[in-house]
Coordinates of C-alpha atoms in Angstrom, one line a residue:
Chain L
X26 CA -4.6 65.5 50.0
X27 CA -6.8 65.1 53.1
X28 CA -7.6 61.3 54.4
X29 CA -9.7 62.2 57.1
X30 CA -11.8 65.0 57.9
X31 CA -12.8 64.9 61.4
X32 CA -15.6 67.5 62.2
X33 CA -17.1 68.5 65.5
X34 CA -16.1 65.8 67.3
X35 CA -18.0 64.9 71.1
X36 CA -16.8 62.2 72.8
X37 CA -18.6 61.1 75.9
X38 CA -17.8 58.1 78.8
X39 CA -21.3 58.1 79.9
X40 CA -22.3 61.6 81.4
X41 CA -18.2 62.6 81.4
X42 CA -17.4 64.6 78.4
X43 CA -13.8 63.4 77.0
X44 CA -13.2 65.2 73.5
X45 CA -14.9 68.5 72.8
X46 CA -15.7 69.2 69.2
X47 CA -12.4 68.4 67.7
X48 CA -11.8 69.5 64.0
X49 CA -8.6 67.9 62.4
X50 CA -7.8 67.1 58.9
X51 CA -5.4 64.6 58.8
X52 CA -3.1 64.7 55.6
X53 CA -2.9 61.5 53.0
X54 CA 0.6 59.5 53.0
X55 CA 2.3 61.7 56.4
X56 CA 2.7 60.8 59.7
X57 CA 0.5 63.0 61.6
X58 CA 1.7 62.9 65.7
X59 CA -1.2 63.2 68.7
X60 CA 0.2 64.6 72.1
X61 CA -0.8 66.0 75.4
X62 CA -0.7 65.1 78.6
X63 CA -2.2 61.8 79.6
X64 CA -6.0 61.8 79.8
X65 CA -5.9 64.9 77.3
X66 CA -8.4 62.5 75.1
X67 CA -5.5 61.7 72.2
X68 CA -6.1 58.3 72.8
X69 CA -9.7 58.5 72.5
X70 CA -9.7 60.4 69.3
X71 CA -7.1 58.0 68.1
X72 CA -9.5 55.1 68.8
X73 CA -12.4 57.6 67.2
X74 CA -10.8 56.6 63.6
X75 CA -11.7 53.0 63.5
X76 CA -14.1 52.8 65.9
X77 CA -12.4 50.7 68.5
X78 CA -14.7 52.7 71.2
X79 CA -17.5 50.9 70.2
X80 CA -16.5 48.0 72.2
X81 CA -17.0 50.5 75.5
X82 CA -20.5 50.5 76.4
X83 CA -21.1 53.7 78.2
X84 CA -19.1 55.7 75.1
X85 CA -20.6 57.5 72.5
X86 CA -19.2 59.7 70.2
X87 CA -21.0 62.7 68.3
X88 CA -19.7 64.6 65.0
X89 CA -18.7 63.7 62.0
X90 CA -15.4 61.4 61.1
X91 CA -14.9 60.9 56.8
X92 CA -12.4 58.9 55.4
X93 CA -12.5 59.1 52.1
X94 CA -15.6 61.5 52.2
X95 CA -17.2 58.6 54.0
X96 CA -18.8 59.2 57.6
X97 CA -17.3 55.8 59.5
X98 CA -20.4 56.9 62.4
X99 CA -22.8 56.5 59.4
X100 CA -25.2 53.8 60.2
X101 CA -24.4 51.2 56.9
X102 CA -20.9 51.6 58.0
X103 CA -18.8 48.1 57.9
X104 CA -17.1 48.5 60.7
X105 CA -15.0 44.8 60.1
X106 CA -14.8 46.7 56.8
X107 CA -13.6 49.8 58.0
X108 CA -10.9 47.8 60.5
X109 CA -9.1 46.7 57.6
X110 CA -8.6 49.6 55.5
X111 CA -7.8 51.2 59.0
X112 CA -5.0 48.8 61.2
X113 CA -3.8 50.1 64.9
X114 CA -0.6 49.1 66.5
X115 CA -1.3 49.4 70.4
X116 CA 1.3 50.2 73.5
X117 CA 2.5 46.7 74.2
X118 CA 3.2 44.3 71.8
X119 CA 0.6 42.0 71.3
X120 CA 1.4 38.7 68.9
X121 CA -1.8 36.2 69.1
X122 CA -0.4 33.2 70.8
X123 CA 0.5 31.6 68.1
X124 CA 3.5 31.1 65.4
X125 CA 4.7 34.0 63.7
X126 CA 3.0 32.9 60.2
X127 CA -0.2 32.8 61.9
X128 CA -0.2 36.5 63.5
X129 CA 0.8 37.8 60.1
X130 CA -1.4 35.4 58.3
X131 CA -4.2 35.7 60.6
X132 CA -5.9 38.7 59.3
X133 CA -5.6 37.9 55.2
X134 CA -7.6 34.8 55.8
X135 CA -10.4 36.1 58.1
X136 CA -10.9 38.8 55.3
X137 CA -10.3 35.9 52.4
X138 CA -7.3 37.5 50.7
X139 CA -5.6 34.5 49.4
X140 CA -6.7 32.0 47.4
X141 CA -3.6 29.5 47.8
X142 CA -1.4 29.0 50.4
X143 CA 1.4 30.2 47.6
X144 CA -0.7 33.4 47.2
X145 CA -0.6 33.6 51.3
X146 CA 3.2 33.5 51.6
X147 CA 3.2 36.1 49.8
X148 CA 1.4 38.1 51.6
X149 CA 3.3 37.1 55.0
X150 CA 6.6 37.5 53.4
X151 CA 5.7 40.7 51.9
X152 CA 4.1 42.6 55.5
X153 CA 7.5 41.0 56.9
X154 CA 9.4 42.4 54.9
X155 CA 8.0 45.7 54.7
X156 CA 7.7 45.1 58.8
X157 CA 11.7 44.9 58.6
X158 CA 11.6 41.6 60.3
X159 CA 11.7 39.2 57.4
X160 CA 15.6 39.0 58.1
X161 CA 15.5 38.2 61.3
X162 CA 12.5 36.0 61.0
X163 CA 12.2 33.7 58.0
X164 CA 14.1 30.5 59.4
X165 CA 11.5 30.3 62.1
X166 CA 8.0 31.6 61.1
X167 CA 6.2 28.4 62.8
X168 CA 7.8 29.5 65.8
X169 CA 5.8 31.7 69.1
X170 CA 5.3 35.1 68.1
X171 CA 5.7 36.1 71.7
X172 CA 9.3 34.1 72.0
X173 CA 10.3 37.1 70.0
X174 CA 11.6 40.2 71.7
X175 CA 9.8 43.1 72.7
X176 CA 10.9 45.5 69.2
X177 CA 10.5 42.4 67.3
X178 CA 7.1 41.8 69.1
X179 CA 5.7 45.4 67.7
X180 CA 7.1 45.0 64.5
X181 CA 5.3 41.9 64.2
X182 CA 2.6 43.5 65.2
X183 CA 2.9 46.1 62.3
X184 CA 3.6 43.1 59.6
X185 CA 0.5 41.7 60.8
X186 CA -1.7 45.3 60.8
X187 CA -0.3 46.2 57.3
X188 CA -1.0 42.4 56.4
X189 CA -4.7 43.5 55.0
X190 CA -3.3 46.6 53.5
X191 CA -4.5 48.9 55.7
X192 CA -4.8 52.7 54.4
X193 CA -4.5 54.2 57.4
X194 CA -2.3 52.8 60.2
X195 CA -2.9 53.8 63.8
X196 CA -0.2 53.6 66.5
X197 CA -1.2 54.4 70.4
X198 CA 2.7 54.9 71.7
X199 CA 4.0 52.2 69.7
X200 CA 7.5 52.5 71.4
X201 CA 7.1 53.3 74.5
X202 CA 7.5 49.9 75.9
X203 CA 11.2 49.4 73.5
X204 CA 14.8 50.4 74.1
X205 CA 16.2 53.2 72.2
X206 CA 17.3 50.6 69.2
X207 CA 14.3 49.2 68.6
X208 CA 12.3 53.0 69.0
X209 CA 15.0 53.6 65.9
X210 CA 14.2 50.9 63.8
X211 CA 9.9 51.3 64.1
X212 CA 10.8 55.4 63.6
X213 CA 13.0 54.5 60.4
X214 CA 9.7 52.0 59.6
X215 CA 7.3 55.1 60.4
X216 CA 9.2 56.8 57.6
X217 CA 9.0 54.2 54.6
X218 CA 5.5 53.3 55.8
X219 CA 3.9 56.6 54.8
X220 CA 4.8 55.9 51.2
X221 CA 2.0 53.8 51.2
X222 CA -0.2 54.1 54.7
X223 CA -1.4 57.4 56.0
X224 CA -0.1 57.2 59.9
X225 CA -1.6 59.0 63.0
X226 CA 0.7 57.6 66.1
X227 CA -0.3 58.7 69.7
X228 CA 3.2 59.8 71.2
X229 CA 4.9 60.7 75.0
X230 CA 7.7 61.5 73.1
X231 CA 8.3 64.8 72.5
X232 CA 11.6 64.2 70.6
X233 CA 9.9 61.2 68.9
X234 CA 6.8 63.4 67.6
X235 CA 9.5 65.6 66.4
X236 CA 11.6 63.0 64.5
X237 CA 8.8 61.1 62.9
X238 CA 5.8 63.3 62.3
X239 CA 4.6 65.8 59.1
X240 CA 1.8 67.2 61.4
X241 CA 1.2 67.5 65.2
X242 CA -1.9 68.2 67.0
X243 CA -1.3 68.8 71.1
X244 CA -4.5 67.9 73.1
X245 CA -5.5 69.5 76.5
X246 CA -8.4 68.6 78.6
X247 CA -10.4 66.9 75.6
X248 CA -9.7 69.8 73.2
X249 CA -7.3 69.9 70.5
X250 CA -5.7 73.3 71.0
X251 CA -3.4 73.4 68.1
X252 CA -2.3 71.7 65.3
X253 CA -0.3 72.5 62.3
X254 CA 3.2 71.2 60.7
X255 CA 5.3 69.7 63.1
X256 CA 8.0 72.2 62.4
X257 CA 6.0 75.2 63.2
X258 CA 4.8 73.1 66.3
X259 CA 8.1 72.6 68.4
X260 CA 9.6 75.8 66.6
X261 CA 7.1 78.5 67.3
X262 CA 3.8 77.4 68.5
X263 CA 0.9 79.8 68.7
X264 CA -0.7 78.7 71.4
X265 CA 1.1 79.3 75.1
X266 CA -0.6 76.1 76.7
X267 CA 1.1 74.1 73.6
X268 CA 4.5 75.7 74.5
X269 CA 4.0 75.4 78.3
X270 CA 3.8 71.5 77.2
X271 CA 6.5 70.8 75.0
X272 CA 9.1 73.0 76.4
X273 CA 8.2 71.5 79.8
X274 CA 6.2 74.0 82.0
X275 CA 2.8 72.1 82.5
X276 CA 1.5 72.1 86.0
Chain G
X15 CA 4.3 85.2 74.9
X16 CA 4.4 85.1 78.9
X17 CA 6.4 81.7 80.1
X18 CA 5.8 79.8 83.1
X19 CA 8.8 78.2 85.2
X20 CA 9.3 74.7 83.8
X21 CA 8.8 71.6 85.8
X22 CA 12.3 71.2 86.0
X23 CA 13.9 73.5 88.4
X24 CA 17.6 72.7 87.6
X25 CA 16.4 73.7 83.4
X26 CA 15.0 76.5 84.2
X27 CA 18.3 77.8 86.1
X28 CA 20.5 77.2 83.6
X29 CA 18.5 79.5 81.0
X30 CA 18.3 81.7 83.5
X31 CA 22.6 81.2 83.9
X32 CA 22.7 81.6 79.5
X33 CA 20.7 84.5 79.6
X34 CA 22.7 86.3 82.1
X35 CA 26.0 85.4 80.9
X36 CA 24.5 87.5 77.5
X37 CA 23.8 90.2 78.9
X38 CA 27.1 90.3 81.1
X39 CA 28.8 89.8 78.0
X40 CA 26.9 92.4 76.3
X41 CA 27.6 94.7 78.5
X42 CA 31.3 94.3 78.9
X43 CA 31.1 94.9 74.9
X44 CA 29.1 98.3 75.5
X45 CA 32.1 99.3 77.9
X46 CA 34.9 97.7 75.6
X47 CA 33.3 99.7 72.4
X48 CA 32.9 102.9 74.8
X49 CA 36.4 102.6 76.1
X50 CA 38.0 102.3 72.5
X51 CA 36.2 105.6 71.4
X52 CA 36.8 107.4 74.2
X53 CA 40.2 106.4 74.0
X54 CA 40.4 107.2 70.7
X55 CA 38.8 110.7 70.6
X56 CA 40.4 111.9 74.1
X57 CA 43.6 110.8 73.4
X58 CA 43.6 108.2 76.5
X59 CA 45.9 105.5 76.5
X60 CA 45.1 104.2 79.8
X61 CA 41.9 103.3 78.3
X62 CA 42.6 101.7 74.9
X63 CA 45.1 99.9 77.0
X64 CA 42.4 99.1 79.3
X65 CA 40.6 97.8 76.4
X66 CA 43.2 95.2 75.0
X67 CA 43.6 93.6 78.2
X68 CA 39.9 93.3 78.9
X69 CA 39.0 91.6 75.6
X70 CA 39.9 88.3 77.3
X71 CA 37.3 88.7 79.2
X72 CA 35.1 88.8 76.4
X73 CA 36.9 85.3 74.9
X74 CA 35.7 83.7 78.0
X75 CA 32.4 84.4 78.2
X76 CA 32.1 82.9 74.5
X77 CA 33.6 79.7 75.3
X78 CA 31.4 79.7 78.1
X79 CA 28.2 80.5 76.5
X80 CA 29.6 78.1 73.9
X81 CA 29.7 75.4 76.5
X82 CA 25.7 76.0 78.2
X83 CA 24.7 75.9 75.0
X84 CA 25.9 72.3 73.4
X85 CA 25.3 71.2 77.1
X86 CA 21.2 72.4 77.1
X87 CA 20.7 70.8 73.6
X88 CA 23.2 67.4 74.5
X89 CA 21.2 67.5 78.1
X90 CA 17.7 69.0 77.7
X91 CA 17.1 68.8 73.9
X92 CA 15.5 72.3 74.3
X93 CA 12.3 73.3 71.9
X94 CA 10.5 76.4 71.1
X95 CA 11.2 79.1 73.2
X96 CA 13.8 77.5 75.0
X97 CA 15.6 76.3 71.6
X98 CA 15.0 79.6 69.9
X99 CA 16.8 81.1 73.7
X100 CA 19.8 78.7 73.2
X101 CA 20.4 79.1 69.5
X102 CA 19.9 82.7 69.6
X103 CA 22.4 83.0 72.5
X104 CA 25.4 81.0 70.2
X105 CA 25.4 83.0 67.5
X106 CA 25.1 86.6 69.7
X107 CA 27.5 85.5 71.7
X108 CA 29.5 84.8 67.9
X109 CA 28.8 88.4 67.0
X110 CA 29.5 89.9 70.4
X111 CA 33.2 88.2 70.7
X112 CA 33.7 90.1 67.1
X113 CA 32.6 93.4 68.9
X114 CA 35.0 92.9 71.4
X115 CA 37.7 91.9 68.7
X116 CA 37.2 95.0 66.8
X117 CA 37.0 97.7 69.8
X118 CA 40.5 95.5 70.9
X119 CA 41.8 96.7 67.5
X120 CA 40.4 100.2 67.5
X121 CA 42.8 100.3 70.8
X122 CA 46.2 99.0 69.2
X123 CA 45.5 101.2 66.5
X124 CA 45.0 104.0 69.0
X125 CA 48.2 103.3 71.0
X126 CA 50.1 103.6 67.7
X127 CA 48.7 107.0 66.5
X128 CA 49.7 110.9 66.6
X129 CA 49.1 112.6 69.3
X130 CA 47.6 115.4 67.7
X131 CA 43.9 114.3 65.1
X132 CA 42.6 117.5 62.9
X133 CA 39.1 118.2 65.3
X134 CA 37.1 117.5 62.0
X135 CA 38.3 113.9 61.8
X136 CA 37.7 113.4 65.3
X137 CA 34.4 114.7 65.3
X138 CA 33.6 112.7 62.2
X139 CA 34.8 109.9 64.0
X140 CA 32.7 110.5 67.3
X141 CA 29.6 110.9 64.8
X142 CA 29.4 107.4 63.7
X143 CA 31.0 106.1 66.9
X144 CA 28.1 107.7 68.9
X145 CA 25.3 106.2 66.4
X146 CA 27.1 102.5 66.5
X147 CA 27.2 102.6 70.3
X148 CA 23.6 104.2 70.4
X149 CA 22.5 101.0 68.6
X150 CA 24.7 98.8 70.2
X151 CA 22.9 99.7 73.8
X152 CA 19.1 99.7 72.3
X153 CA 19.8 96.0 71.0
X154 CA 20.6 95.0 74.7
X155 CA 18.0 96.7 75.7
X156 CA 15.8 94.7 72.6
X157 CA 17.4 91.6 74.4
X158 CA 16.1 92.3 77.8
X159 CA 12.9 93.2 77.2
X160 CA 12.6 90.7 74.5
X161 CA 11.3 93.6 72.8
X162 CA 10.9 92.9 68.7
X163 CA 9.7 96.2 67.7
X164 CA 12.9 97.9 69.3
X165 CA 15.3 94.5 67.2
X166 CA 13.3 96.0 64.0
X167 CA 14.3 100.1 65.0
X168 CA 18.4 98.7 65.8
X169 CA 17.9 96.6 62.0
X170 CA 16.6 99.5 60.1
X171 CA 19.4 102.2 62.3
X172 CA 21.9 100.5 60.2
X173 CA 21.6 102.5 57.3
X174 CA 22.6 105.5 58.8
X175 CA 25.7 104.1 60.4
X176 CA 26.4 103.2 56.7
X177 CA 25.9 106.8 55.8
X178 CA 27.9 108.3 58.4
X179 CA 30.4 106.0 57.9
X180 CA 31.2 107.4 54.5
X181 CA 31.1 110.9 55.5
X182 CA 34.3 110.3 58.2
X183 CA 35.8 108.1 55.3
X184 CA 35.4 111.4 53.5
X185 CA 37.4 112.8 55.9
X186 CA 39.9 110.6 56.2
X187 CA 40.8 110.5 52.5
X188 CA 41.1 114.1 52.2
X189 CA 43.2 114.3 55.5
X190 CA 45.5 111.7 53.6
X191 CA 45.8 113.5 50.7
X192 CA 46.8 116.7 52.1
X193 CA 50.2 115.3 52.8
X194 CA 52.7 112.4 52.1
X195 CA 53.1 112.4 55.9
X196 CA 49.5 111.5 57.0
X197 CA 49.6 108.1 55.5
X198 CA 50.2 106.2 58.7
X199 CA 48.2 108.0 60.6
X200 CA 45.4 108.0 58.0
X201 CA 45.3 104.1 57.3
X202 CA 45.0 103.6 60.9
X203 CA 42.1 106.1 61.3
X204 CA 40.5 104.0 57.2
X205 CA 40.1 100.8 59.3
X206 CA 38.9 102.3 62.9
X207 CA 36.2 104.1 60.7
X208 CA 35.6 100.3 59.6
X209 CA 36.1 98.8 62.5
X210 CA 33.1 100.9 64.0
X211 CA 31.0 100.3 60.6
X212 CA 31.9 96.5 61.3
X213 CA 30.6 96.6 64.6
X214 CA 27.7 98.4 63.5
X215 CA 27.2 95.5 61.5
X216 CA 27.7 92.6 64.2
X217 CA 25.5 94.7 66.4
X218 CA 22.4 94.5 63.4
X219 CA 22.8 90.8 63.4
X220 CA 22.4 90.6 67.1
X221 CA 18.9 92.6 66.8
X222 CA 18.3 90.1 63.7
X223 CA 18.7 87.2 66.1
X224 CA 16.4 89.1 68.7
X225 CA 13.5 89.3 66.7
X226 CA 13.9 85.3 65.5
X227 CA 14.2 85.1 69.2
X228 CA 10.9 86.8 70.0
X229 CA 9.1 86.3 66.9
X230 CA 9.8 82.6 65.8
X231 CA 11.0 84.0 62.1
X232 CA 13.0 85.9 60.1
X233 CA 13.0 89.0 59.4
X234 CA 12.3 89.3 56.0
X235 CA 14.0 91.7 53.6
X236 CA 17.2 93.2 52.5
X237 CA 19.0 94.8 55.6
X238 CA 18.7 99.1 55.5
X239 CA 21.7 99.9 53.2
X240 CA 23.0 104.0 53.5
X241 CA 24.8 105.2 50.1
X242 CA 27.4 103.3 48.6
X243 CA 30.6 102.8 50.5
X244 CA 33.8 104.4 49.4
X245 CA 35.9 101.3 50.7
X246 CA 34.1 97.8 49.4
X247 CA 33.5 95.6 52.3
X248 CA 31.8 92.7 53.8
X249 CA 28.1 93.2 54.3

């Protein structure tokens, strides 16, 4: 089932075009990967889907984005709304500076999702756990967040996205910051994730795009030139641009 | 699809190296298999001898291939093209080494028969021989040129093989029952007549590989089949 329909997508930094009318469905409960060069606009799109580029003045974007059959550029959208039914994990872990109950917790109570602090446990025991990090954590959840280390950093940062039971989780290179263990453990998290979040993860990776992903678009210049099941993707691509890039010819 | 060089000038090489060391040992197959026939139908021990000692040769280059390729996926975890390239190369080199296996034991089994084959059985022989080797040199040629269309004319050759196959069986069984004292001589020239059908075989699987090579999928279908064979064997 399709999640999100984007249609005719324009994306403009001021007079600098930066996507060109991209067209991608993206598939309900799979891990759909983005890559392409850097500046290829996958980042852009990614932020297209909860409308972090609204916080850029000089960026407007043009087209049509549903989720659910709902336009998210629509005028009477939410967009605190949309921001919790649509979480984003970014590049470098980043825990609020404060204890690790209070990153996790911090979202549930802005959006009033507990009515006792029992009820609120919950919750942060639950996103820990399905986070992976309960183990490690629960003797010391009223300590830093960021006297954690850098895998346990992002998976905190998941526990406290998925906190607000996000439908769709966005991740801009989630690992690209982490050794090869912790890139393991957030992968093997990628995977049980989709069971209940629709994922679209930004990726350098091409091995990692290969390992975690249902469905891979590759982005050029601001176009998406192809995008289809991951396994047709790094197999036998269509398109000789997409093969020049993953097989390691570009430029 | 037309490739550009890759970024990485040392990757690109050692494709180049696997690709070369196919059709190197492609071609001492070609020779083997043309050695063993000639050898064979002229009578020439100097050749099937020729042929015995050579198949090392052919080992090595196997065990080399072998070695590029778990070293490009260990090293360069390859992907499209360049994954379908070093896959493609293992398991041709796997069906090449049998070539080179069964011309080596066309030659042993030359060195041990009568000097003087009925004309019939040899021409029989050089019919199927001719077609197998035909096919064996227009799948190399498939490989160099990367060339699907001429994988798909080797995959759907195989059926005559198959048919010509049977006809020098033919032969053979009546040349054995014509006297007690042709057995030897006979089973010997059963399993060359095989032996060429086998490579036959082996040599269709190679064009298989080519077109999965150039085309990213299978090729779909049952494999060409001639009329039923007289001996049963591996398909």
């Amino acid at each position: 089932m399709i999640k999100i329909k984007a249609k005719d997508v324009d994306v403009f930094y001021g007079k600098k075009q930066a996507l060109f009318n991209i067209s991608l469905d993206i598939e309900e409960n799979q891990v759909t990967a983005l890559i392409g060069p850097s500046g290829c606009g996958k980042s852009t799109f990614l932020r297209c889907l909860n409308r972090m580029n609204d916080v850029i003045d000089i960026c407007s974007v043009k087209g049509k984005i549903l989720i659910n059959d709902f336009n998210i550029n629509d005028k009477s959208c939410d967009v605190v709304r949309l921001r919790e039914k649509i979480g984003m994990v970014f590049q470098k872990p980043n825990p609020f500076p404060k204890t690790l109950y209070e990153n996790v917790s911090y979202g549930p109570t802005i959006h009033g999702m507990a009515q006792s602090k029992q009820e609120m446990d919950e919750i942060v025991e639950t996103s820990l756990k399905k986070a992976a990090l309960w183990k490690e954590v629960k003797d010391r959840l009223h300590e830093p967040g960021t006297g954690l280390s850098g895998g346990q950093q992002q998976r905190l940062c998941i526990a406290r996205a998925i906190s607000v039971r996000p439908e769709v989780i966005l991740m801009d290179e989630p690992c690209s910051a982490l050794d090869p263990i912790a890139t393991a453990q957030i992968e093997e998290l990628i995977d049980e994730l989709k069971k209940e979040h629709t994922i679209i993860i930004v990726t350098h990776s091409m091995a990692q795009a290969a390992r975690v992903s249902q469905h891979t678009g590759f982005f050029h210049l601001g176009q998406l030139i192809e995008h289809g099941s991951t396994d047709k993707i790094f197999k036998n691509p269509d398109n000789t641009k997409t093969q020049d890039y993953i097989t390691g010819r570009f430029g | 699809m037309t490739e550009a060089p890759h970024t990485v000038k040392s990757y690109e090489e050692e494709l180049k190296n696997l690709n070369a060391n196919i059709i190197k040992m492609g071609s001492a197959c070609e020779e083997a298999l043309g050695k063993a026939i000639q050898a064979i139908t002229t009578r020439n021990s100097d050749f099937a001898e020729a042929v015995i000692n050579d198949d090392e040769k052919i080992d090595k280059y196997e065990a080399l291939i072998e070695q590029q390729v778990v070293n490009l996926i260990a090293l360069r975890q390859p992907m499209a093209i360049d994954l379908r390239e070093t896959v493609t190369a293992l398991k041709m080199s796997s069906d090449l080494e049998r070539i080179g296996d069964l011309s080596k034991n066309i030659s042993k089994r030359t060195l041990l028969l009568n000097e003087n084959l009925p004309k019939n059985l040899v021409d029989a022989l050089n019919r199927v021989s001719a077609s197998v080797q035909k096919q064996l040199k227009s799948t190399l040629d498939a490989y160099l040129e990367r060339s699907a269309p001429m994988a798909v004319n080797v995959w759907e050759g195989d059926e005559q093989i198959d048919d010509l196959t049977n006809l020098c069986m033919q032969e053979v069984i009546k040349y054995l029952k014509e006297n007690e004292k042709n057995l030897d001589d006979g089973t010997h020239l059963l399993f060359v007549t095989k032996n060429v059908e086998r490579i036959g075989d082996h040599t269709t699987n190679v064009a298989e590989q080519i077109y999965y090579l150039v085309k990213g999928e299978y090729l779909e279908g049952d494999r060409p089949k001639g009329t039923e064979p007289i001996v049963s064997g591996e398909k």
